[in-house]
Structure formats: structure tokens, C-alpha cells
CSV table of C-alpha atoms in Angstrom, one decimal:
chain,number,residue,atom,x,y,z
M,1,LYS,CA,-5.8,-0.3,0.5
M,2,THR,CA,-4.4,2.8,-1.2
M,3,GLY,CA,-4.4,2.9,-5.0
M,4,THR,CA,-5.1,0.4,-7.7
M,5,VAL,CA,-2.5,1.0,-10.5
M,6,SER,CA,1.2,0.5,-9.6
M,7,LEU,CA,4.0,1.8,-11.7
M,8,ALA,CA,6.9,-0.5,-12.6
M,9,LEU,CA,10.2,1.4,-13.4
M,10,ALA,CA,13.0,-0.9,-12.3
M,11,ALA,CA,15.1,-3.1,-14.6
M,12,ILE,CA,14.3,-6.8,-14.1
M,13,THR,CA,17.9,-7.2,-12.8
M,14,PHE,CA,17.2,-4.8,-9.9
M,15,ASP,CA,15.6,-6.4,-6.8
M,16,VAL,CA,13.0,-3.6,-6.7
M,17,SER,CA,11.4,-5.1,-9.8
M,18,VAL,CA,10.1,-8.0,-7.6
M,19,MET,CA,8.2,-5.5,-5.4
M,20,GLU,CA,6.9,-3.5,-8.3
M,21,GLU,CA,5.4,-6.5,-10.1
M,22,PHE,CA,4.6,-9.3,-7.7
M,23,ILE,CA,3.3,-7.3,-4.7
M,24,PRO,CA,0.6,-5.4,-6.7
M,25,LEU,CA,-0.4,-8.5,-8.7
M,26,CYS,CA,-0.7,-10.6,-5.5
M,27,ASN,CA,-3.0,-7.9,-4.1
M,28,GLY,CA,-5.3,-7.7,-7.1
M,29,MET,CA,-3.8,-4.4,-8.5
M,30,THR,CA,-2.8,-3.5,-12.0
M,31,VAL,CA,0.9,-3.1,-12.9
M,32,CYS,CA,1.8,-0.4,-15.5
M,33,MET,CA,5.3,-1.1,-16.9
M,34,ALA,CA,7.3,1.8,-18.2
M,35,ASN,CA,9.5,1.4,-21.3
M,36,GLU,CA,13.1,2.6,-21.7
M,37,GLU,CA,12.0,6.0,-23.2
M,38,GLU,CA,9.5,6.6,-20.4
M,39,ILE,CA,12.0,5.7,-17.6
M,40,HIS,CA,14.5,8.3,-18.9
M,41,ASN,CA,12.2,11.0,-20.3
M,42,PRO,CA,10.1,12.8,-17.6
M,43,LEU,CA,7.7,14.1,-20.3
M,44,ALA,CA,7.0,10.6,-21.6
M,45,LEU,CA,6.7,9.3,-18.0
M,46,ALA,CA,4.2,12.0,-17.1
M,47,GLU,CA,2.0,11.0,-20.1
M,48,LEU,CA,2.2,7.3,-19.1
M,49,LEU,CA,1.1,8.1,-15.5
M,50,VAL,CA,-1.9,10.2,-16.6
M,51,ARG,CA,-3.0,7.9,-19.5
M,52,ASN,CA,-3.0,4.8,-17.2
M,53,LYS,CA,-4.3,6.5,-14.1
M,54,VAL,CA,-1.2,5.4,-12.1
M,55,ASP,CA,-1.7,6.0,-8.4
M,56,ILE,CA,1.1,4.0,-6.7
M,57,MET,CA,4.8,4.7,-7.4
M,58,LYS,CA,8.1,3.3,-6.0
M,59,CYS,CA,11.5,4.8,-6.8
M,60,THR,CA,14.8,5.9,-5.4
M,61,PRO,CA,15.1,9.4,-3.8
M,62,SER,CA,17.6,10.5,-6.5
M,63,TYR,CA,15.1,9.5,-9.3
M,64,MET,CA,12.3,11.4,-7.6
M,65,THR,CA,14.6,14.4,-7.2
M,66,ASN,CA,15.5,14.4,-10.9
M,67,ILE,CA,11.9,14.2,-12.2
M,68,ILE,CA,9.9,16.3,-9.7
M,69,GLU,CA,11.1,19.7,-11.1
M,70,ALA,CA,9.6,19.1,-14.5
M,71,PRO,CA,6.2,21.0,-14.7
M,72,GLN,CA,4.5,18.2,-16.6
M,73,MET,CA,5.8,15.7,-14.1
M,74,ARG,CA,4.6,17.7,-11.1
M,75,SER,CA,1.1,17.6,-12.5
M,76,ALA,CA,1.2,13.9,-13.1
M,77,LEU,CA,2.6,13.2,-9.6
M,78,SER,CA,-0.4,15.0,-8.0
M,79,GLY,CA,-2.5,12.0,-8.9
M,80,ILE,CA,-0.4,9.5,-7.0
M,81,GLN,CA,-2.0,8.2,-3.8
M,82,ALA,CA,1.1,6.3,-2.4
M,83,PHE,CA,4.8,6.9,-2.8
M,84,ASP,CA,7.3,4.2,-1.7
M,85,ILE,CA,10.8,5.8,-1.6
M,86,GLY,CA,13.8,3.6,-0.9
M,87,ALA,CA,17.1,2.0,-1.8
M,88,GLU,CA,19.0,5.2,-0.7
M,89,THR,CA,19.1,7.6,2.2
M,90,PHE,CA,16.0,9.9,2.1
M,91,PRO,CA,17.2,13.5,1.9
M,92,PRO,CA,15.1,15.8,4.2
M,93,GLY,CA,14.6,18.4,1.5
M,94,LEU,CA,12.8,15.9,-0.8
M,95,TYR,CA,9.8,15.6,1.5
M,96,GLY,CA,8.9,19.2,1.2
M,97,LYS,CA,9.2,19.1,-2.6
M,98,MET,CA,6.9,16.1,-2.8
M,99,ARG,CA,4.3,17.8,-0.5
M,100,GLU,CA,4.3,20.8,-2.8
M,101,VAL,CA,3.0,18.7,-5.7
M,102,ASN,CA,0.9,16.3,-3.7
M,103,ARG,CA,-0.6,17.3,-0.3
M,104,THR,CA,-2.5,14.1,0.5
M,105,ALA,CA,-0.5,11.1,-0.8
M,106,LYS,CA,1.0,8.6,1.7
M,107,ILE,CA,4.8,8.8,1.6
M,108,VAL,CA,6.9,6.1,3.1
M,109,ASN,CA,10.7,5.6,3.5
M,110,SER,CA,11.5,1.9,3.0
M,111,TYR,CA,14.6,0.0,3.8
M,112,GLY,CA,15.9,-3.5,3.1
M,113,PRO,CA,18.7,-5.5,1.4
M,114,THR,CA,18.2,-7.9,-1.5
M,115,GLU,CA,19.3,-10.8,0.8
M,116,CYS,CA,16.2,-10.3,3.0
M,117,THR,CA,13.5,-10.2,0.3
M,118,ILE,CA,14.1,-6.5,-0.3
M,119,SER,CA,12.0,-4.6,2.2
M,120,THR,CA,12.4,-5.2,5.9
M,121,ALA,CA,11.5,-1.9,7.6
M,122,ILE,CA,9.3,1.1,6.7
M,123,LYS,CA,8.6,4.6,8.0
M,124,PRO,CA,5.5,6.6,7.0
M,125,LEU,CA,6.6,10.2,6.7
M,126,ASP,CA,4.5,13.1,8.0
M,127,ASP,CA,7.3,15.7,8.0
M,128,ASP,CA,11.0,16.1,7.2
M,129,ARG,CA,12.2,16.0,10.8
M,130,ASP,CA,14.0,12.9,12.2
M,131,ILE,CA,13.6,10.8,9.1
M,132,THR,CA,14.3,7.1,10.1
M,133,ILE,CA,13.9,3.8,8.4
M,134,GLY,CA,11.1,3.0,10.8
M,135,ARG,CA,10.1,-0.3,12.3
M,136,PRO,CA,10.4,-3.9,11.0
M,137,LEU,CA,7.7,-5.4,8.8
M,138,VAL,CA,5.5,-8.4,9.7
M,139,ASN,CA,7.6,-11.7,9.9
M,140,VAL,CA,10.8,-9.6,10.4
M,141,LYS,CA,12.8,-9.2,13.6
M,142,THR,CA,15.7,-6.7,13.8
M,143,TYR,CA,18.4,-6.3,16.4
M,144,VAL,CA,21.2,-3.9,16.9
M,145,VAL,CA,24.3,-5.8,18.0
M,146,ASN,CA,28.0,-5.2,18.7
M,147,ARG,CA,30.9,-7.1,17.0
M,148,LYS,CA,30.2,-10.1,19.3
M,149,ASN,CA,26.5,-10.2,18.3
M,150,LYS,CA,25.5,-8.9,21.8
M,151,VAL,CA,22.2,-7.1,21.6
M,152,LEU,CA,22.6,-3.3,22.4
M,153,PRO,CA,20.1,-1.1,24.2
M,154,VAL,CA,18.2,1.9,22.8
M,155,GLY,CA,20.5,4.8,21.7
M,156,ILE,CA,23.7,2.8,21.3
M,157,SER,CA,24.9,2.3,17.7
M,158,GLY,CA,25.8,-1.0,16.3
M,159,GLU,CA,25.2,-3.3,13.3
M,160,LEU,CA,21.7,-4.1,12.2
M,161,ILE,CA,21.0,-7.8,11.9
M,162,ILE,CA,17.8,-9.0,10.2
M,163,CYS,CA,16.0,-12.2,11.2
M,164,GLY,CA,12.9,-14.0,10.1
M,165,SER,CA,11.1,-15.6,7.2
M,166,GLY,CA,12.4,-13.1,4.6
M,167,VAL,CA,16.1,-13.9,5.1
M,168,GLY,CA,17.4,-15.7,2.0
M,169,ARG,CA,19.2,-19.0,1.8
M,170,GLY,CA,22.5,-17.4,0.7
M,171,TYR,CA,24.6,-16.6,-2.4
M,172,VAL,CA,25.0,-19.2,-5.1
M,173,ASN,CA,28.4,-20.9,-5.1
M,174,LEU,CA,29.9,-18.5,-2.6
M,175,PRO,CA,30.3,-20.5,0.6
M,176,ASP,CA,32.9,-18.2,2.2
M,177,LYS,CA,30.7,-15.1,1.7
M,178,ASN,CA,27.7,-17.1,3.0
M,179,GLN,CA,29.5,-17.9,6.2
M,180,GLU,CA,30.2,-14.2,6.8
M,181,ALA,CA,26.8,-12.9,6.0
M,182,PHE,CA,24.2,-15.6,7.0
M,183,PHE,CA,23.9,-17.2,10.4
M,184,HIS,CA,21.3,-18.1,13.1
M,185,PHE,CA,20.3,-15.8,15.9
M,186,LYS,CA,17.8,-16.6,18.6
M,187,GLY,CA,16.7,-19.7,16.7
M,188,MET,CA,16.0,-17.7,13.5
M,189,LYS,CA,17.7,-17.3,10.1
M,190,ALA,CA,19.7,-14.1,10.3
M,191,TYR,CA,21.7,-11.8,8.1
M,192,HIS,CA,24.5,-9.4,8.8
M,193,SER,CA,23.4,-6.2,7.0
M,194,GLY,CA,26.7,-4.3,7.5
M,195,ASP,CA,24.6,-1.2,8.3
M,196,LEU,CA,25.4,1.0,11.3
M,197,VAL,CA,22.2,1.9,13.1
M,198,ARG,CA,20.6,2.6,16.5
M,199,TRP,CA,17.2,2.5,18.0
M,200,ASN,CA,15.6,5.8,19.0
M,201,SER,CA,13.2,6.4,21.9
M,202,LYS,CA,10.2,5.9,19.5
M,203,GLY,CA,11.2,2.3,18.7
M,204,GLU,CA,12.4,3.3,15.2
M,205,ILE,CA,15.7,2.5,13.5
M,206,VAL,CA,18.0,5.4,12.8
M,207,PHE,CA,20.3,4.7,9.8
M,208,LEU,CA,23.9,6.0,10.4
M,209,GLY,CA,25.9,4.6,7.5
M,210,ARG,CA,27.9,1.6,6.5
M,211,LEU,CA,30.4,-0.4,8.6
M,212,ASP,CA,32.4,-1.2,5.4
M,213,ASN,CA,33.4,0.8,2.3
M,214,GLN,CA,30.1,0.1,0.4
M,215,VAL,CA,27.9,3.0,-0.7
M,216,LYS,CA,24.5,3.3,-2.4
M,217,LEU,CA,24.5,5.3,-5.6
M,218,ARG,CA,21.3,5.8,-7.5
M,219,GLY,CA,19.9,2.7,-5.7
M,220,LEU,CA,22.8,0.4,-6.6
M,221,ARG,CA,25.5,-1.0,-4.3
M,222,VAL,CA,29.0,0.2,-5.1
M,223,GLU,CA,32.0,-1.3,-3.4
M,224,LEU,CA,34.5,1.6,-3.2
M,225,ASP,CA,37.3,-0.9,-2.3
M,226,GLU,CA,36.9,-2.7,-5.7
M,227,ILE,CA,37.3,0.6,-7.6
M,228,GLU,CA,40.3,1.6,-5.6
M,229,ASN,CA,41.9,-1.8,-6.2
M,230,ALA,CA,41.3,-1.3,-9.9
M,231,ILE,CA,43.0,2.1,-9.8
M,232,HIS,CA,46.0,0.5,-7.9
M,233,SER,CA,46.4,-2.0,-10.7
M,234,PHE,CA,47.9,0.7,-13.0
M,235,ASP,CA,51.7,1.1,-12.9
M,236,GLY,CA,52.9,4.1,-10.9
M,237,VAL,CA,49.8,4.5,-8.7
M,238,LYS,CA,50.9,4.8,-5.1
M,239,MET,CA,47.7,5.5,-3.3
M,240,SER,CA,44.0,6.1,-4.3
M,241,LYS,CA,40.7,7.1,-2.7
M,242,VAL,CA,37.2,7.0,-4.2
M,243,ILE,CA,34.4,9.0,-2.6
M,244,VAL,CA,30.8,9.9,-3.4
M,245,ARG,CA,30.4,13.6,-4.3
M,246,SER,CA,27.4,15.7,-5.3
M,247,ASN,CA,27.0,18.5,-7.8
M,248,GLY,CA,23.7,19.7,-6.2
M,249,SER,CA,21.3,17.7,-8.4
M,250,GLU,CA,22.9,14.2,-8.4
M,251,GLU,CA,25.6,12.2,-6.7
M,252,TYR,CA,28.6,10.7,-8.6
M,253,LEU,CA,31.8,8.9,-7.9
M,254,ALA,CA,35.1,10.8,-7.8
M,255,GLY,CA,38.5,9.0,-7.8
M,256,TYR,CA,41.8,10.5,-6.6
M,257,PHE,CA,45.3,9.1,-6.7
M,258,THR,CA,48.9,9.9,-6.1
M,259,ALA,CA,51.6,8.6,-8.5
């Protein structure tokens, strides 16, 4: 086992909080919970990490990108033994920055939707080439299928469906949405992820994007269609488009319209 003290950053309303609290406790580890000030202030967070000898940390790539440049934070991060980075696409440039401050820590790229008990696949990273979301975890089966749920071979892109013990029972009081998302496949509970992927020759899953108009922004799901519909509700708006843009240090939503 790597590490003994795990940091908890996520709000209790964010699914990652389940991983940050229950998994360490179920494995006999200590959970160090950050307060609001420590979550948003890298200097306060650095003090928390050092004071409590935190050596396990999970966060989004954008959060790590924002804090890693602070000198005090870089020193505190050098004591981490395991980084679990997930909930967004892992940018290749981040790996090098993390290795500059910590040469020996395990760094993993994790993937999984809330509907399937959060994590379903993981990829230990050794370099910044060909970053994938790895292989399915224990008790998880994953398949790449076409629109008719026909299993596709290696190298062909299609939708990732997730099967196994971790698949949830469904959404509360949303029968129509449940019918679209949850089903049975090869005798197992299954979930339509809506993610476009393909298998590579190493048996790893390559994430290619979404099949719908949903994006991930700072770890949160954002339905661009919903925002565009809200823009359309204003008198005089003929057409609108919402996209994710970047200013170099962080991503944000930008909306455009014709009137």
C-alpha cells in the first residue's frame, strides 16, 4: 500500500468525496479534510499537507495545474506518495510539471462516471506519451459498441458501455432517463456512458470525447444544450453556440449568439 494519510478536497455534493473519505477509511488510512480556505488558498493548503504529513492526494487536472506553480505548494507536493488525477482529460503537459516537483510518486489517471460508483478504469502514468484512461478495475467490464450495441474490435471508435457490480440502480424518479442510460448487457447491469472511445493495441481505453453536447469543466458535468436553450429564451435571439475556451491557465465557457 502506498501512503497512509489521504487528503479530502471535494465538496460532499461531488461524487469524488465518496472516494476521498470512504476508500481511505475502509483501508485503515487517515483522512485529512481541507476547509474552505485551504481548498482555495494554495498557501493554506501547503501548510495543511505538511502539518498533517499528507501523502495521498486526489484532484482534477485543472486544480493541480492551478496550485503546482506556487513555490510553497511545490515543496508540499514533494511529500506525496500517490496522486490520483481524474474527472477531466489529463493534459500531457501536466505530467512533466508534476515530475519536476515529485520524481518518485505514483501518478494515475482515473476515469469513471458517478452512475458507476465513480471510478471504473485507471492508468498508471510513466510518461506523457499516449495518455489513456487505462484498463477497467476489478468487478468492472467495459465494451466499445456501435449504436446497435454490437461489440467493436480494437482500434474502432464507439461508445463505452460499463458493466458489473459498480453500475448503479438508476436515477431517482426519472424513469425515461433510466430507460436511456441503464440496461443489461451479456447478463450484467450496464450503463451507456455517452463517451466516445476505442481500444488500443495495449488493451487500454483511449478517450476521444463525448457523443453528445456534454463537457467536463473543472470536474463538473456541463450540458451545453441547456445553456444554449437558456440563451434562446431571450427575445430576439436567433441562434446561439456555447463552447469551452481556455485562457492558457484555466478553461471557461464562452457563449455566442446572433440577434
